[in-house]
Structures are given as C-alpha cells and as structure tokens.
Short mmCIF file of C-alpha atoms in Angstrom, two decimals:
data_model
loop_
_atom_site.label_atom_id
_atom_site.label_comp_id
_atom_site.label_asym_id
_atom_site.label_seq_id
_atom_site.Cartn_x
_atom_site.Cartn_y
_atom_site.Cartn_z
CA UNK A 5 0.00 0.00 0.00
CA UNK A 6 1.71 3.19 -0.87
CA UNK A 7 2.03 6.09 1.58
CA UNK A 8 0.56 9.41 1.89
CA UNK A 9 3.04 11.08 -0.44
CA UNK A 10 4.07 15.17 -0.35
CA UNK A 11 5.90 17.71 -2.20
CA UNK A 12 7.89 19.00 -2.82
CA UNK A 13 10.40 17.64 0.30
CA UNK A 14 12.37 20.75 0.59
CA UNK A 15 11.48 24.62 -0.11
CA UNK A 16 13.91 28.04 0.29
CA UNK A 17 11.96 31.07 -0.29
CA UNK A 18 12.63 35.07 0.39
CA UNK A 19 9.84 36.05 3.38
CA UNK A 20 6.88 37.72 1.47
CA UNK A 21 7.01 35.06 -1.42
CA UNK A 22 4.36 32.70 -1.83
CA UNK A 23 4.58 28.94 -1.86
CA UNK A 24 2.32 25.64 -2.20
CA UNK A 25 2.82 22.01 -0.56
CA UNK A 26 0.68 19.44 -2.57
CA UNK A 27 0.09 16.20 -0.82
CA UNK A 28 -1.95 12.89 -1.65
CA UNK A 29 -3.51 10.96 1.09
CA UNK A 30 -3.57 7.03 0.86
CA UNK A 31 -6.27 5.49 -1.13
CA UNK A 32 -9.63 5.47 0.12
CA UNK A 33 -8.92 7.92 3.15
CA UNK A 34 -11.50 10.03 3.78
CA UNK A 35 -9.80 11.84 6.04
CA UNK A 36 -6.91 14.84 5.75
CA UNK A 37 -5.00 16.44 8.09
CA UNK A 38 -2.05 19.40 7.66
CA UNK A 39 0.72 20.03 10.28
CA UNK A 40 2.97 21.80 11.34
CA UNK A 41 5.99 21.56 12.81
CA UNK A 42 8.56 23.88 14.02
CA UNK A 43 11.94 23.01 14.89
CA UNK A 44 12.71 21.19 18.16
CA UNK A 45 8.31 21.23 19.07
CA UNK A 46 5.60 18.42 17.96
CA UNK A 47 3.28 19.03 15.04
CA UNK A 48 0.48 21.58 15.52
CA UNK A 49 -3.00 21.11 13.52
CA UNK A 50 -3.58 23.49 11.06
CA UNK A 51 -6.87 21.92 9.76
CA UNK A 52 -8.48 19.11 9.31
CA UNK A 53 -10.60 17.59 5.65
CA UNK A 54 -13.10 14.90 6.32
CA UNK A 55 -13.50 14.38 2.06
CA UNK A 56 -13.34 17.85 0.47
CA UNK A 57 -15.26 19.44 3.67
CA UNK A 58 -13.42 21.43 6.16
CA UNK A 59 -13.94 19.96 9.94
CA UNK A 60 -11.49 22.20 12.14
CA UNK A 61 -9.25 25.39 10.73
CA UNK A 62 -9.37 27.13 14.04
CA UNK A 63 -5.49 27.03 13.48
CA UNK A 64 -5.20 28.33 10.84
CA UNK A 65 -3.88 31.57 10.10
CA UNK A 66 -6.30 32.63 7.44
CA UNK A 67 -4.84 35.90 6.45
CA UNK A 68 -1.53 34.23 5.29
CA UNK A 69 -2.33 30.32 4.91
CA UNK A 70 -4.80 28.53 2.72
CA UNK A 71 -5.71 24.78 1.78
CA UNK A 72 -8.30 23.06 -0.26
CA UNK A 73 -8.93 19.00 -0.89
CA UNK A 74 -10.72 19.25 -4.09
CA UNK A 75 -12.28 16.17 -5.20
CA UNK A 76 -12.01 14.72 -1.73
CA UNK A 77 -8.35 13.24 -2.31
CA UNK A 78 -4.97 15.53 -3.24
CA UNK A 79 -4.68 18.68 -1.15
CA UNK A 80 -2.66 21.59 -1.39
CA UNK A 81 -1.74 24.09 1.35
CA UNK A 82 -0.80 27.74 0.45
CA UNK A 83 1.24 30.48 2.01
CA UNK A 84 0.83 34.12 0.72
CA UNK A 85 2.99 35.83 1.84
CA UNK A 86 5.32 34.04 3.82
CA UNK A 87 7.25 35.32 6.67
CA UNK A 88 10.50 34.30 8.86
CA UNK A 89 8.25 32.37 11.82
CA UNK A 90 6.35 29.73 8.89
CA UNK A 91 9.68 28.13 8.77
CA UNK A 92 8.58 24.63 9.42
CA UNK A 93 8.19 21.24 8.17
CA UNK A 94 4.58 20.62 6.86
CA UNK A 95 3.59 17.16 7.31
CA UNK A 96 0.44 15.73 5.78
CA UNK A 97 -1.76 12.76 7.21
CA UNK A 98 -4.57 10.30 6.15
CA UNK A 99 -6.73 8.34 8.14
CA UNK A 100 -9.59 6.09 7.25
CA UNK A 101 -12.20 7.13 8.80
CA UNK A 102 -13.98 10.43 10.22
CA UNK A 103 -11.53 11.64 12.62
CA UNK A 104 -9.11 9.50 14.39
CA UNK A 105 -10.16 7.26 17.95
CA UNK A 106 -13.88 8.04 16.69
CA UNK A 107 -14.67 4.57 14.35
CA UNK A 108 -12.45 1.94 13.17
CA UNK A 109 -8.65 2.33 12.98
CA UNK A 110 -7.19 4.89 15.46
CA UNK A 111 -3.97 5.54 13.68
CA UNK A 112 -2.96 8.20 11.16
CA UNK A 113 -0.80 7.84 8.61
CA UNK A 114 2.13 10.81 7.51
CA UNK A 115 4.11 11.35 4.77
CA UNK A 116 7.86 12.73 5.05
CA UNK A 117 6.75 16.59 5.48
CA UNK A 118 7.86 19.11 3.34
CA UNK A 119 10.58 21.37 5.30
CA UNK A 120 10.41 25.17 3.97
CA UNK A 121 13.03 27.90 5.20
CA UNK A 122 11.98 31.63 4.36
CA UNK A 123 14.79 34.05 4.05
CA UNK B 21 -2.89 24.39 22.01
CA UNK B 22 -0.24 21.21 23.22
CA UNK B 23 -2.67 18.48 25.13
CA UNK B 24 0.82 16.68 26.26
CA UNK B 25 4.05 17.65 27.60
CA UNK B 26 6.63 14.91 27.09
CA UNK B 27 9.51 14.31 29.82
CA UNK B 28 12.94 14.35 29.67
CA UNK B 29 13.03 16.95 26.69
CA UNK B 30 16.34 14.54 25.65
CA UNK B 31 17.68 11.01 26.76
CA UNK B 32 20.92 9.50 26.03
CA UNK B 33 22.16 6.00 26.31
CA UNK B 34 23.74 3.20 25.68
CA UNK B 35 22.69 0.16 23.22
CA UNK B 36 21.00 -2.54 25.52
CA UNK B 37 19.58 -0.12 28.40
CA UNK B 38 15.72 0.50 28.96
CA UNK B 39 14.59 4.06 27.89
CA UNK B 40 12.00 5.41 29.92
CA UNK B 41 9.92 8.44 28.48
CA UNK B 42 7.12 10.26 30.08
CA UNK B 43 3.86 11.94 29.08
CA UNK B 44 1.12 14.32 30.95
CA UNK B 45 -1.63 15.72 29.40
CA UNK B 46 -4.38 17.84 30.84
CA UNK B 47 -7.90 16.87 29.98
CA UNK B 48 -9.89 13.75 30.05
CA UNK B 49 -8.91 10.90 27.10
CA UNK B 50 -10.60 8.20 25.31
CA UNK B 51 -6.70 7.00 24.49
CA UNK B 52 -3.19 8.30 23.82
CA UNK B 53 -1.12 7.73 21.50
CA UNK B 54 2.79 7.26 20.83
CA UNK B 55 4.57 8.19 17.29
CA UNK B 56 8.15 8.07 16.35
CA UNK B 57 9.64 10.04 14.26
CA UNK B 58 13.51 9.53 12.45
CA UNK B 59 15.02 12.66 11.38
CA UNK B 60 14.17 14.33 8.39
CA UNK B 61 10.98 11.60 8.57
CA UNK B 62 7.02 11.88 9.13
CA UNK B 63 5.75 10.34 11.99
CA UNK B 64 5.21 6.38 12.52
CA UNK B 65 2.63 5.28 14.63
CA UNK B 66 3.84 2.82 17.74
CA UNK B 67 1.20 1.86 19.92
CA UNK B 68 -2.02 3.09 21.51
CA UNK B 69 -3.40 2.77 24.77
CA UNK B 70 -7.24 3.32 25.83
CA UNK B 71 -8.49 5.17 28.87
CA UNK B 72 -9.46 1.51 30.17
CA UNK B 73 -6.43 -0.03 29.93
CA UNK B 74 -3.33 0.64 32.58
CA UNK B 75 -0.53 -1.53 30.29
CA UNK B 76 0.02 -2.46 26.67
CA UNK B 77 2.77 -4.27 25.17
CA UNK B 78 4.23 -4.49 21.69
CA UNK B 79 7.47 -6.28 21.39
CA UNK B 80 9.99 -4.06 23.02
CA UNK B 81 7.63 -1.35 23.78
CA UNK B 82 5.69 -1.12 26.89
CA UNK B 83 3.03 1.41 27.10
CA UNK B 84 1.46 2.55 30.47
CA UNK B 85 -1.11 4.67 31.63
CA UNK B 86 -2.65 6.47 34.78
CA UNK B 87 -5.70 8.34 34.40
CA UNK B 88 -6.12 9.49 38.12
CA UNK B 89 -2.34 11.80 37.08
CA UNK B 90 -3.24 12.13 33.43
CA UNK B 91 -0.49 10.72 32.65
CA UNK B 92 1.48 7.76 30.82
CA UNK B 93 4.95 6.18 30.27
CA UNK B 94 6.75 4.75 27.13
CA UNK B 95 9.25 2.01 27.75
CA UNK B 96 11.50 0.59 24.76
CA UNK B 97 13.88 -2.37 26.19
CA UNK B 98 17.05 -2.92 24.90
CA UNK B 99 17.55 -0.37 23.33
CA UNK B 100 18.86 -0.24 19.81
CA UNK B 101 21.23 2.76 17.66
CA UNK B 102 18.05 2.71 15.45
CA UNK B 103 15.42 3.17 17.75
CA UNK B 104 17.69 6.98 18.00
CA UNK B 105 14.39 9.35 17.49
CA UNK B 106 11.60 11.56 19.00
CA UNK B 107 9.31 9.78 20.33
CA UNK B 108 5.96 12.15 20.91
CA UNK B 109 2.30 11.18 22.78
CA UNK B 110 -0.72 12.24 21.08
CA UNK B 111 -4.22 12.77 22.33
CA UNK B 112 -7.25 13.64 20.60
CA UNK B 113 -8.64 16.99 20.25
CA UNK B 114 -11.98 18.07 21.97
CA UNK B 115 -13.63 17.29 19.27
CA UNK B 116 -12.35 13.56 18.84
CA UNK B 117 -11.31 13.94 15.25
CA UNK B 118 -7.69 14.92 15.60
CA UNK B 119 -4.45 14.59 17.21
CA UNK B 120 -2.61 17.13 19.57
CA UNK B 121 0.68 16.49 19.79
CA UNK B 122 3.05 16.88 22.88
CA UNK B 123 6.76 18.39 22.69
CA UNK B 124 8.33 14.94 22.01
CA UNK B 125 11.80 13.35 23.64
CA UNK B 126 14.46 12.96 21.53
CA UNK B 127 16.35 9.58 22.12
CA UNK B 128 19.70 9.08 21.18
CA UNK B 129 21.07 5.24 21.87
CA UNK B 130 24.69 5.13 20.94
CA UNK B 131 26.77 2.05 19.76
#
C-alpha cells in the first residue's frame, strides 16, 4: 500500500514570497489532516478535511495560509505571503475514517513533510 | 494548544539499556497515543493505549497509563542505535477527530 506522499520535500523562499505544498492521502482515506511543525516542538493542527469538507481550521492563520482538498483526495496548502516564523516542516496525514479514535482504525498515517526555510 | 508535555526533553544511552519516556496531558482521554519520528521523517505510529487499559505491550515497547495523574509512560527495552528518534504522545482533540501532539523526547542510543 503506498504512503501518503508530499511535495515537494524541501522549499527556500525570500519572506513575502508565496509557496504551495501538494500532498496525496492514501487510497480510500477520507480523512486529511495538515501540520505543522517547528523546529525542536511536535506538530500543531492546522486543519483538518473529512472528504473535500473542512472539519477544524481554528489554526489556521487565514490571512496568510490557505488549503483546499478538491475532489475529496490531493490537497494543497498555500502560504501568501510568507514570513521568517512559517519556517517549518509541513507534514500531511490520512486516516480512514472520520476523525481518528472516533470509528475503526485509530492511527494516522504521515508522509515525510515538506521542510520550507523563508529568508 | 499542546494536550501533552513529554519528559525528559532529551535522553541519552547506551545500546541494551531500557529508555523510559514520560507523558502528561491535561484533559480527560478516550486514548493516547505514541509516534516516532527519524530525522528528516514523518511520523510512525507505535502503539495506543485506551483510557481503560493501565498496560500495553508491543514487542519491546511497553506502554502505560494512569488516568487518576493524566499521565502515561513509554518504555522501549534494549535499546537499539536505530530506535535513535523523537518519540511524541498524542491525544485527541476536543472534538475527537484529531491529534494534539506533545513536545516529544528525543532519544539518542549510541553504539
């Protein structure tokens, strides 16, 4: 079974560029999840898909970030304009049912992150 | 905002000694969680442990829990040089849909 796959793995960009991760969950999960996580912390939520809905983006800082799951299966997560503190690594997760520890499998499943340094 | 606050920030050891890592977390659980994650790497799912359970085990892993201190220990025996990582807890959000993430410890077994 393949993984939940992202890219691109590594990103350099000037502060007030803009910049897009893409990331495609594993088959058949319904649901999608972006992190983040800055150096040396664990990985905050910045929201959550259950298909191509939004469940929770109370983390997310709308003025600057953006993400949409169109289709209900790749995802992309935008930053315009970036600045010094989104230096992070991005990590993407699927899980297979609505929310995780709610039905079924209580795992989810990340890819390798996408780590993006603004200058 | 962090649910779980992982202790020692750091361990070090040798190859062959028990690791010991800690977890508290604040609110009421249905389970916790505990990821790894290899530098440079996402995060790996180890083992999970519900609210009515006080000990799992999975191979070298021991998992425990104690709800009346909200909190929980993860136990890797004999150690390894590749079990070197951060090893973070995870509960779920109010909601129930997502995970909150602790600090992590970062484990370094040397050879």
């Amino acid at each position: 079974e393949a993984g939940v796959a992202q890219s691109p793995r590594y990103k350099i960009i000037e502060k007030r560029q803009s910049v897009a991760f893409w990331c495609n969950p594993i088959s058949g999960h319904a649901t999608l999840y972006w992190y983040q996580q800055i150096l040396g912390q664990g990985p905050k939520l910045l929201i959550q898909f259950q298909n191509n809905g939004v469940v929770d983006d109370s983390q997310l800082p709308k003025d600057r970030f953006s993400a949409e799951r169109l289709k209900g299966v790749d995802s992309t997560l935008k930053i315009q304009p970036a600045k010094l503190e989104d230096s992070a690594v991005y990590l993407c997760a699927s899980s297979l049912v609505k929310g995780v520890g709610v039905f079924g499998p209580n795992e989810a499943f990340f890819g390798q992150g996408t780590r993006l340094t603004v200058v | 905002s962090q649910q779980g606050e992982e202790d020692p920030q750091a361990l070090s050891i040798q190859e062959g000694e028990n690791a010991t890592m800690n977890c508290s977390y604040k609110t009421s659980i249905n389970n916790l969680q505990w990821y790894r994650q290899n530098s440079g790497r996402g995060l790996v799912h180890l083992i999970l442990i519900r609210s009515n359970e006080r000990e799992k085990h999975s191979g070298r892993l021991r998992v425990t829990l104690d709800t009346s201190k909200k909190s929980s220990s993860l136990l890797i025996t004999a150690s390894r040089a590749a079990d070197t990582a951060s090893y973070f807890c995870a509960t779920l959000n109010q909601a129930g849909t997502a995970l909150i993430f602790g600090k992590g410890t970062t484990l370094s077994v040397s050879s």
